[in-house]
mmCIF file of C-alpha atoms in Angstrom:
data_model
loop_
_atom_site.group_PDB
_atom_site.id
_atom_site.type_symbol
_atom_site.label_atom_id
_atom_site.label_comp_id
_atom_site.label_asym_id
_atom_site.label_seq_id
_atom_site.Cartn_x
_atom_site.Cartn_y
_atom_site.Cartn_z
ATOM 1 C CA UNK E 82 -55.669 120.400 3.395
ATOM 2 C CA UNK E 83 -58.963 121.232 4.313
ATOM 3 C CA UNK E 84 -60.304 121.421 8.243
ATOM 4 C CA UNK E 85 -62.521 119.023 8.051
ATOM 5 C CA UNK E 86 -59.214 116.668 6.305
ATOM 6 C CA UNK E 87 -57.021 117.957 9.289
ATOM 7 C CA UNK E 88 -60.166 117.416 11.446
ATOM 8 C CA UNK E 89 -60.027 113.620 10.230
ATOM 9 C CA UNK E 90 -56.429 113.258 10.322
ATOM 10 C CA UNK E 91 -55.990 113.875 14.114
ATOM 11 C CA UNK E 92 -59.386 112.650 15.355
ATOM 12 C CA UNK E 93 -59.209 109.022 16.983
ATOM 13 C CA UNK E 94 -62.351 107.014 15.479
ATOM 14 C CA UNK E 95 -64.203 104.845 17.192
ATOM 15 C CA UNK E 96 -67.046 102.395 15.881
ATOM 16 C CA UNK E 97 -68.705 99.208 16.032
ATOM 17 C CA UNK E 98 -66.534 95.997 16.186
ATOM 18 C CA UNK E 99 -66.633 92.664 16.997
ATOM 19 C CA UNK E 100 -66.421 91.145 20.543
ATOM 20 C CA UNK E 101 -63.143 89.364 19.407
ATOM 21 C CA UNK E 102 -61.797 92.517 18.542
ATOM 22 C CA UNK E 103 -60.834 91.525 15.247
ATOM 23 C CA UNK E 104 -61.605 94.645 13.007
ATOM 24 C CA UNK E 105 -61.569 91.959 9.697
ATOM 25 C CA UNK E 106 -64.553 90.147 11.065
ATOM 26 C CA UNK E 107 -68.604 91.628 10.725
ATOM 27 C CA UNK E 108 -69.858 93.849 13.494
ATOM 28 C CA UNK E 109 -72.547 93.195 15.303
ATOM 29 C CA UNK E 110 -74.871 96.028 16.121
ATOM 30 C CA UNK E 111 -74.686 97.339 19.680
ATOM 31 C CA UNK E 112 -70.505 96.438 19.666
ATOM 32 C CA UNK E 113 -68.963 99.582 19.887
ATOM 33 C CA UNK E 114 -64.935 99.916 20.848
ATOM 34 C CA UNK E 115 -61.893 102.360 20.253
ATOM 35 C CA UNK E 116 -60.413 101.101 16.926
ATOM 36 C CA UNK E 117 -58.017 103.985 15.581
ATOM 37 C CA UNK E 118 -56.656 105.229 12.410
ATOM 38 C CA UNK E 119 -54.776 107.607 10.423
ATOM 39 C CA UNK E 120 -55.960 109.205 7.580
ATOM 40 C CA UNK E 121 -53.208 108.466 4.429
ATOM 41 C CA UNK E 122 -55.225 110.142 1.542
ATOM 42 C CA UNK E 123 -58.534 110.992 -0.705
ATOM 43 C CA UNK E 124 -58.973 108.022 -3.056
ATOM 44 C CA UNK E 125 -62.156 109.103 -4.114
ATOM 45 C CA UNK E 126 -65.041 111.209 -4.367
ATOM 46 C CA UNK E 127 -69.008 110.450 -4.291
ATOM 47 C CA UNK E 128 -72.613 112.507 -4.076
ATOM 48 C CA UNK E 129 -72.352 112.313 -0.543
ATOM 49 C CA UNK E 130 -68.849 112.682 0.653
ATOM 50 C CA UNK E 131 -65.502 111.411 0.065
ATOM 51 C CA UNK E 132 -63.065 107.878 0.406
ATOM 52 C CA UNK E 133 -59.854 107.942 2.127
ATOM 53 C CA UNK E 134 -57.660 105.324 2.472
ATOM 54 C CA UNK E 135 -57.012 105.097 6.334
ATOM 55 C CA UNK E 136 -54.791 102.362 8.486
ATOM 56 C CA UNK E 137 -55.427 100.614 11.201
ATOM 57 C CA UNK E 138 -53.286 101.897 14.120
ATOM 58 C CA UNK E 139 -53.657 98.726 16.282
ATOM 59 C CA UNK E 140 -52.942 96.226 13.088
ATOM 60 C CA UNK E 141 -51.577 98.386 10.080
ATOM 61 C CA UNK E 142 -54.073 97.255 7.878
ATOM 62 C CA UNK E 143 -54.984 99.597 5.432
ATOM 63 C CA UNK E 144 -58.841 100.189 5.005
ATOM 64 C CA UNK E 145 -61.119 102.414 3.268
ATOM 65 C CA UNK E 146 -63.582 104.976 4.713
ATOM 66 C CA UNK E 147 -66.054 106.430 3.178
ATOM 67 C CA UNK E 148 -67.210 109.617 5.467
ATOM 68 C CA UNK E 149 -70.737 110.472 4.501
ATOM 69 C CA UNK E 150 -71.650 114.366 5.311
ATOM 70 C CA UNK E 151 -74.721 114.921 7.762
ATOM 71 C CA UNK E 152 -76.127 117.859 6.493
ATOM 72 C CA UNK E 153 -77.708 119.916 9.515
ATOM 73 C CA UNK E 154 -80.970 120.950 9.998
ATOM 74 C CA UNK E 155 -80.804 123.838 8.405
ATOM 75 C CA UNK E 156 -80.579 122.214 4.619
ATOM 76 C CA UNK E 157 -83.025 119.676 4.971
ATOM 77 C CA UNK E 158 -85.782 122.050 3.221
ATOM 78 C CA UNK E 159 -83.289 122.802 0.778
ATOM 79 C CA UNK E 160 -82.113 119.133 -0.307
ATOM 80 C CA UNK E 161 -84.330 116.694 1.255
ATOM 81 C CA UNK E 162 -82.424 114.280 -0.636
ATOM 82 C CA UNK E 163 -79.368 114.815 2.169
ATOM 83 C CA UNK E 164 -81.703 115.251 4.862
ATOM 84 C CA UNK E 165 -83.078 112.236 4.112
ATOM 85 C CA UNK E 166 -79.728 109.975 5.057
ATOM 86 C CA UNK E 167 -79.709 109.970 8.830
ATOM 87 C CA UNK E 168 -83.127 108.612 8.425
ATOM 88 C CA UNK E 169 -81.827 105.440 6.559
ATOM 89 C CA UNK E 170 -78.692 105.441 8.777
ATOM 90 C CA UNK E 171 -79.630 102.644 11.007
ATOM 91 C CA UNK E 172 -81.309 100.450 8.859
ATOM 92 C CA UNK E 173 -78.720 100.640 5.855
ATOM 93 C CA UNK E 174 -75.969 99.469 8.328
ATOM 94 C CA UNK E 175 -77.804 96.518 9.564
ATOM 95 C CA UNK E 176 -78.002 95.540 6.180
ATOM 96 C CA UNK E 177 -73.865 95.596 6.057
ATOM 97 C CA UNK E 178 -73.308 94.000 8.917
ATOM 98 C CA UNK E 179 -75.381 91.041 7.570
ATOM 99 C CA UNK E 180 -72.970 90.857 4.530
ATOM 100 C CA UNK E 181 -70.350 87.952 3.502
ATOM 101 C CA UNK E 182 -69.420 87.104 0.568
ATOM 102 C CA UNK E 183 -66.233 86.774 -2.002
ATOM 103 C CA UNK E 184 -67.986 89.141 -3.987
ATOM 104 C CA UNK E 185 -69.093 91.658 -2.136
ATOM 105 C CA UNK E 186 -66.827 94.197 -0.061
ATOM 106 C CA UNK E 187 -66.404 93.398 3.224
ATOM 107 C CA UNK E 188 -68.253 96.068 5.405
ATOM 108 C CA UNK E 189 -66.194 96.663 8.871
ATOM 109 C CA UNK E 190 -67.835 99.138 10.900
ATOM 110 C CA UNK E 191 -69.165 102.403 11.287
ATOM 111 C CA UNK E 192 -68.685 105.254 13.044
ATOM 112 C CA UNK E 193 -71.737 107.896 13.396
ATOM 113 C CA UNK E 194 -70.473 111.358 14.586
ATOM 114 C CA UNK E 195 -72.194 114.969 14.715
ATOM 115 C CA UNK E 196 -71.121 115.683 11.209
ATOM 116 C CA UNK E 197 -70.565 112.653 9.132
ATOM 117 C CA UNK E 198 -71.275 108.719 9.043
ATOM 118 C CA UNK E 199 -67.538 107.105 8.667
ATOM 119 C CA UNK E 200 -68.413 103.823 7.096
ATOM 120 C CA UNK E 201 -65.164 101.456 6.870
ATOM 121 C CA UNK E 202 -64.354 98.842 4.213
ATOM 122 C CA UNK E 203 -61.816 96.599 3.516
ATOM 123 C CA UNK E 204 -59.849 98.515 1.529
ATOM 124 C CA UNK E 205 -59.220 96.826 -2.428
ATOM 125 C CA UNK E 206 -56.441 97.652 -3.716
ATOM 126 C CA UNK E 207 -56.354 96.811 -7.475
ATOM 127 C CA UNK E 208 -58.798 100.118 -8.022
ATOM 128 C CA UNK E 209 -62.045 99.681 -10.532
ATOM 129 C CA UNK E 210 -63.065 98.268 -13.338
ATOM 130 C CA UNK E 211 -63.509 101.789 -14.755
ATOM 131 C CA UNK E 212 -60.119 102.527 -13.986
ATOM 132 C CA UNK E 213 -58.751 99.507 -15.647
ATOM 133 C CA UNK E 214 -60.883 100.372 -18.825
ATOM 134 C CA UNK E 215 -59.392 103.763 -18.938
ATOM 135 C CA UNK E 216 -55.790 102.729 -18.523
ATOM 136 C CA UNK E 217 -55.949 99.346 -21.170
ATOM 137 C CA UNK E 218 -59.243 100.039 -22.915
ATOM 138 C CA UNK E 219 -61.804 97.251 -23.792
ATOM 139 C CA UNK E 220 -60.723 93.782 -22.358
ATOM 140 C CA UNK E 221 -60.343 90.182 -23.541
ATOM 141 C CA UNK E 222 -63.606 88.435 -24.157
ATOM 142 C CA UNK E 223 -62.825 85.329 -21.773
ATOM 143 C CA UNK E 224 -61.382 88.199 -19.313
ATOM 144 C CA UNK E 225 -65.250 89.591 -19.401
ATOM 145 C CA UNK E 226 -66.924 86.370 -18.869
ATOM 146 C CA UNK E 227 -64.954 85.855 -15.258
ATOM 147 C CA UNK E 228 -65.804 89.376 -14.561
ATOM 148 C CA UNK E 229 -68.990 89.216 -15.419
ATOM 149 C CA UNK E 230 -69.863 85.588 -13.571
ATOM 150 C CA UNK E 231 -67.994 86.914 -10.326
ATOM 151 C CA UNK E 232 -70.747 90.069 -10.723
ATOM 152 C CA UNK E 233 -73.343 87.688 -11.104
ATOM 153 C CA UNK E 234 -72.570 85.371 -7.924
ATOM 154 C CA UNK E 235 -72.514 89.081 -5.651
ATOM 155 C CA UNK E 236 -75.601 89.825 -7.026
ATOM 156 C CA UNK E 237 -76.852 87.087 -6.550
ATOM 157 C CA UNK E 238 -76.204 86.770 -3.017
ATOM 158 C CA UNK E 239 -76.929 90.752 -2.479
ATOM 159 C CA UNK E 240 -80.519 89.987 -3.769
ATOM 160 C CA UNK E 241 -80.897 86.646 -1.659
ATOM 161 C CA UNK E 242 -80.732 89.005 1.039
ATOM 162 C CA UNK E 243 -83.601 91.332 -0.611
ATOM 163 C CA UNK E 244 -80.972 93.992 -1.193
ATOM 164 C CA UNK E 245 -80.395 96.462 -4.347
ATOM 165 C CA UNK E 246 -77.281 97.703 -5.039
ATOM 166 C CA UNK E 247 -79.131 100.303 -7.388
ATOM 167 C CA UNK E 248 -76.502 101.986 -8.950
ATOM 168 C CA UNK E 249 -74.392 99.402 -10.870
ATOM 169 C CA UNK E 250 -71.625 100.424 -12.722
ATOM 170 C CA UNK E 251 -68.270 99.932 -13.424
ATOM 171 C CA UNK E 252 -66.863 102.488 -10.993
ATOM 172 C CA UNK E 253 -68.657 100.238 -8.164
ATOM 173 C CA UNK E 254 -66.998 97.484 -9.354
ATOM 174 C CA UNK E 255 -63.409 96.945 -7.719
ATOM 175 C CA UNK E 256 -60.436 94.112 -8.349
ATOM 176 C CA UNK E 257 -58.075 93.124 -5.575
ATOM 177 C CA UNK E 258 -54.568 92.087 -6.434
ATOM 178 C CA UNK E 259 -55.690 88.707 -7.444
ATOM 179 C CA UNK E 260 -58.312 90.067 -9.938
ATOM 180 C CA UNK E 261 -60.943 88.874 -7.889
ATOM 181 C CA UNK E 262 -64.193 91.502 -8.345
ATOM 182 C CA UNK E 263 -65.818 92.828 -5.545
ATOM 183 C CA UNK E 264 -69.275 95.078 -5.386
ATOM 184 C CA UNK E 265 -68.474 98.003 -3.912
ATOM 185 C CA UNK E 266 -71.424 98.776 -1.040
ATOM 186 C CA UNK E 267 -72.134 102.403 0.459
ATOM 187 C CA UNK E 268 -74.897 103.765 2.717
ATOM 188 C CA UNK E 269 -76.448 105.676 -0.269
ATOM 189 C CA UNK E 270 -76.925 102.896 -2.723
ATOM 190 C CA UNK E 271 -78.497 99.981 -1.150
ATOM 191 C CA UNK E 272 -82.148 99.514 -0.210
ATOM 192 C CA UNK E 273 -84.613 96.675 0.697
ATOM 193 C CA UNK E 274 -85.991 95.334 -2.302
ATOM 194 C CA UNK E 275 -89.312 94.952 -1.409
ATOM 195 C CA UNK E 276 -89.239 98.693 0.376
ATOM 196 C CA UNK E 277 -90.959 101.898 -1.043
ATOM 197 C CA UNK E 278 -87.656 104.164 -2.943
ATOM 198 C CA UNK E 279 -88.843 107.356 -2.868
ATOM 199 C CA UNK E 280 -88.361 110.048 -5.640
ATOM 200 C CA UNK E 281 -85.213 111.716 -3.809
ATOM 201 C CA UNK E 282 -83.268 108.298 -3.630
ATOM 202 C CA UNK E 283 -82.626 108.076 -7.135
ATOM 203 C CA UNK E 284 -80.429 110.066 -9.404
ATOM 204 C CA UNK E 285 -77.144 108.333 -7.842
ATOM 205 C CA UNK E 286 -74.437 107.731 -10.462
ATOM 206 C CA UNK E 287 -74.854 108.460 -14.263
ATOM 207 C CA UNK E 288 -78.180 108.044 -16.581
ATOM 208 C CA UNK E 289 -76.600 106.612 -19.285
ATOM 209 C CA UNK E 290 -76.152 103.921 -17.112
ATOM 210 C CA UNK E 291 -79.057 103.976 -15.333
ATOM 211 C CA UNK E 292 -82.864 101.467 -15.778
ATOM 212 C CA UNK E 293 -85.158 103.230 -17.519
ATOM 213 C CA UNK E 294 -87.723 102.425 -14.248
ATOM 214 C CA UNK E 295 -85.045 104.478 -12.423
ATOM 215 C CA UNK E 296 -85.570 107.440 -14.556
ATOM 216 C CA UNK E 297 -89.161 107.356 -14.320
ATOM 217 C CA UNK E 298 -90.544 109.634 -11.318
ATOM 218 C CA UNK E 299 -93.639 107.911 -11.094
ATOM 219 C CA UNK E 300 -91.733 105.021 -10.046
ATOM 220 C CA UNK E 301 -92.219 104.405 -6.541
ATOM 221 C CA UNK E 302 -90.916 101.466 -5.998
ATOM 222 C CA UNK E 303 -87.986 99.744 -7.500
ATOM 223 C CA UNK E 304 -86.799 95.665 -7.825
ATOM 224 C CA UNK E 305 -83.636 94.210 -7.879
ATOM 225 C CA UNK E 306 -83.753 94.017 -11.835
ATOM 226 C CA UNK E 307 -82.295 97.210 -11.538
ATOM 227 C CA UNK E 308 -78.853 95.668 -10.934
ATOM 228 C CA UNK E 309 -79.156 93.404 -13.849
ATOM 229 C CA UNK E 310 -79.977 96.324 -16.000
ATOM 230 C CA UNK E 311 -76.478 97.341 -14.619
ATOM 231 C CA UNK E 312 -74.694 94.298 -14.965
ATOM 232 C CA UNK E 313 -75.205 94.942 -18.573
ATOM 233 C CA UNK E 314 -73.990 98.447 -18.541
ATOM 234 C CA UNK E 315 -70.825 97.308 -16.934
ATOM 235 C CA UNK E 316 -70.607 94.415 -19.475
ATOM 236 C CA UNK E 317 -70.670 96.505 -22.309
ATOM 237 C CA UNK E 318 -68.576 98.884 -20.605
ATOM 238 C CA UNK E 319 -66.232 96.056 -20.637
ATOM 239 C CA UNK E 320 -67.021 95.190 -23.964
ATOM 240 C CA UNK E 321 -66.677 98.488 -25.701
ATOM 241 C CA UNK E 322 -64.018 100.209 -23.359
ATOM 242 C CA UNK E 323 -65.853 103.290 -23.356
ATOM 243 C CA UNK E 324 -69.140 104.327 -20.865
ATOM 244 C CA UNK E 325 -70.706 106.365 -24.021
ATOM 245 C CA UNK E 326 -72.369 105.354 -26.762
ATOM 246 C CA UNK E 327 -70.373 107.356 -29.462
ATOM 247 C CA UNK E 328 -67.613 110.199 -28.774
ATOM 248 C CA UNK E 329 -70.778 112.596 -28.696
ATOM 249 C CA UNK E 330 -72.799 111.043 -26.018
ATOM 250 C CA UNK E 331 -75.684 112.391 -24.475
ATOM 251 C CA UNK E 332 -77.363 109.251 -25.410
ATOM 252 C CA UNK E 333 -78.355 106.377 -22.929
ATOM 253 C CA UNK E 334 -78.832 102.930 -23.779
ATOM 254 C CA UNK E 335 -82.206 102.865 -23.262
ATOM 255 C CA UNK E 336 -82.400 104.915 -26.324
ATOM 256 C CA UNK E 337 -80.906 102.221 -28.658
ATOM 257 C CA UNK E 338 -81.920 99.498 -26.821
ATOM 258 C CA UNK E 339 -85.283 100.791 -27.384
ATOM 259 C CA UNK E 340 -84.091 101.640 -31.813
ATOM 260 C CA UNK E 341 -83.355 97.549 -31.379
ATOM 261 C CA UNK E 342 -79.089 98.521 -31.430
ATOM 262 C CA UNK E 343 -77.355 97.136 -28.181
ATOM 263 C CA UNK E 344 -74.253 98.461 -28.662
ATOM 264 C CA UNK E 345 -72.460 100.685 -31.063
ATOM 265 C CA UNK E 346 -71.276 99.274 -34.663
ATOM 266 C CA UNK E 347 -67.714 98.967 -34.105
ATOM 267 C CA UNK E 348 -67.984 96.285 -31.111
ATOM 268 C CA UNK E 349 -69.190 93.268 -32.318
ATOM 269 C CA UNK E 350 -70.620 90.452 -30.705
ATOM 270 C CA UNK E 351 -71.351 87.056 -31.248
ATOM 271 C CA UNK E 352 -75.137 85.794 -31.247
ATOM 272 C CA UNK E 353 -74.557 84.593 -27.682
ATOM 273 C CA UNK E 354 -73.097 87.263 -26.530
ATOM 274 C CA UNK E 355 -76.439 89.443 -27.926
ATOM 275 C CA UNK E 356 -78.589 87.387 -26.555
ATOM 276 C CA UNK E 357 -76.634 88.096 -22.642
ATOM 277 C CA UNK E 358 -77.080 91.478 -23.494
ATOM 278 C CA UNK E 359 -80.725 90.970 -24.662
ATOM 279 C CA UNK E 360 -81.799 90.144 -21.391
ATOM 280 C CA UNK E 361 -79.782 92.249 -19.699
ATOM 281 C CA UNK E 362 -81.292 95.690 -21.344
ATOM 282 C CA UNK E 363 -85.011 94.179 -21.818
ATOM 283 C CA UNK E 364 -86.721 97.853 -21.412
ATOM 284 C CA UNK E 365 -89.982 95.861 -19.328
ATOM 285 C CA UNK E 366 -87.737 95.124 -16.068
ATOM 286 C CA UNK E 367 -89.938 92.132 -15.970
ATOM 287 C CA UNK E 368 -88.756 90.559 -19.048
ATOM 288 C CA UNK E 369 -85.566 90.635 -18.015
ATOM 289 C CA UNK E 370 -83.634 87.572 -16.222
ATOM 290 C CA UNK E 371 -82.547 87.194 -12.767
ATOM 291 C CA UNK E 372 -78.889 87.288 -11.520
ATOM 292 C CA UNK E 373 -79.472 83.357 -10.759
ATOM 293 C CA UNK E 374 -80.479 83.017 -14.976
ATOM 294 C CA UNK E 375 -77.547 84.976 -16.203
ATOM 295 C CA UNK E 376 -75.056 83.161 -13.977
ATOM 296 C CA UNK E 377 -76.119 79.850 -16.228
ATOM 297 C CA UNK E 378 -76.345 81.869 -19.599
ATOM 298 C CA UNK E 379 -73.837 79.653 -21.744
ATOM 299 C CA UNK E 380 -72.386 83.031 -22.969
ATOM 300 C CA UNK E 381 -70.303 82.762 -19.725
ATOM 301 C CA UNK E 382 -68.935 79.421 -20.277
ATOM 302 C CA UNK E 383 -65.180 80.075 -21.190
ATOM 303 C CA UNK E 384 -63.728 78.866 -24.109
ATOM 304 C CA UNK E 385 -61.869 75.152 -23.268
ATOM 305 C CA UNK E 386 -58.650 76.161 -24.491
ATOM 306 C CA UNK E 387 -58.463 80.045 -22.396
ATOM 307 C CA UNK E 388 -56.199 80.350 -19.553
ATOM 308 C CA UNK E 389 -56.107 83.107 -16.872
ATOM 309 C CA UNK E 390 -52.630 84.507 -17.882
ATOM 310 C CA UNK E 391 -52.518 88.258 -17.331
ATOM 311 C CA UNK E 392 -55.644 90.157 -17.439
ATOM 312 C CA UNK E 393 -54.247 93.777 -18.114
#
């Protein structure tokens, strides 16, 4: 166990909450009490920092924390990309605090210390649509419609409220125990839409998932068809089983979206399904639909006869 692990595990954490004291409810900014916790485990690992699963001391509740690193003053020449989170600290967590809905995570406070921002989370505990994939491979068709329209409506709401989530992909995607999807938010991956994203903020999560506006440097500002660019990563992701093109890789899908091939030859799709995808992966992100216009595609109208009846 690391220090800064022990460091975590004994430390009482406060942050903000709200005035009912109810740490399930949003905070409001400026609400700051003693809520404490003990540290259970690592559940996960990101650019920034890591995710433990925590519990509640007061209520048991299990939650997740994602502690965010402050790198000190003496890296910020060095990776201005770290340096550059305190920065977007405050207004990133305003943006949480504003957030409720089915879809989405439910943000529960934060906690800014010397060394780290500890972000809480409700924690979810049926894991990620990646790590479904990888345990049961591709899913059922009408299984990927409900995923993908429960995507849809967070997105949806996230960019109602002029936020990006920016770096879409199935690992940000997690199911509860009811198989109910939730986006999964953190400080580094959200921004105001209609905001300047410098250079430094992108490069989160993988290329081959990745817009091609995202991998363009003379980019400097980004919209929220980013996410829908995503959406139809994680669809075929869901679709295929796989995040790669082929068992080489290397490729992205902006490659063969731009050779006129949406996915690889051995998943197979029917014209409606294409067409989803079509406007999904449109290279121009202006030719591309809106969450709102995907939500009614009539790809995601399940067949009359399916029945949710075990989706693993």
């Amino acid at each position: 166990m690391s220090d800064a692990t022990r460091q975590l595990y004994a430390q009482h954490l406060s942050l903000e909450q709200a005035r009912t004291g109810d740490p399930r409810l949003p905070r409001q900014a400026g609400d700051h009490s003693t809520f404490l916790v003990s540290f259970l485990r690592i559940i996960g690992k990101g650019t920034y920092g890591k995710v433990y699963l925590v519990r509640n001391v007061t209520t048991n509740e299990a939650m997740a924390l994602k502690r965010v690193d402050i790198p000190s003053s003496a890296t910020h020449e060095s990776n201005p990309r770290r340096a550059s989170i305190p920065n977007s600290f405050s207004r990133e967590v305003e943006m949480l605090t504003k957030l409720d809905h089915l879809s989405v995570v439910p943000y529960l406070g934060v906690d800014k210390m010397p060394t780290s921002l500890n972000i809480f989370f409700e924690y979810i505990p049926g894991g990620s649509i990646a790590g479904r994939l990888r345990k049961h491979g591709k899913l059922n068709e009408e299984v990927i419609k409900l995923f993908a329209s429960q995507i849809l409506d967070g997105l949806e709401y996230l960019h109602s409220k002029d936020i990006i989530h920016g770096r879409l992909d199935s690992n940000h995607i997690l199911l509860n125990k009811s198989d109910i999807c939730k986006i999964s938010l953190c400080i580094s991956s959200i921004t105001d839409r209609d905001s300047t994203v410098n250079v430094p903020f992108l490069g989160h999560g993988s290329a081959l998932c990745m817009a091609p506006e995202m991998l363009t440097y003379s980019v400097t500002s980004l919209s929220s068809k980013v996410d829908i660019w995503g959406i139809g990563y994680v669809v075929y992701e869901m679709w295929s089983g796989r995040k790669q093109w082929n068992e080489q890789g290397g490729q992205t899908i902006e490659f063969h979206a731009k050779q006129g091939s949406l996915v690889p030859a051995d998943v197979h799709l029917s014209p409606l399904a294409e067409e989803f995808l079509q406007k999904c992966f449109a290279i121009d992100p202006n030719e591309r639909s809106t969450a709102t216009e995907l939500r009614k595609h009539p790809y995601l109208v399940p067949e009359r006869t399916w029945m949710l009846n075990g989706l693993r």
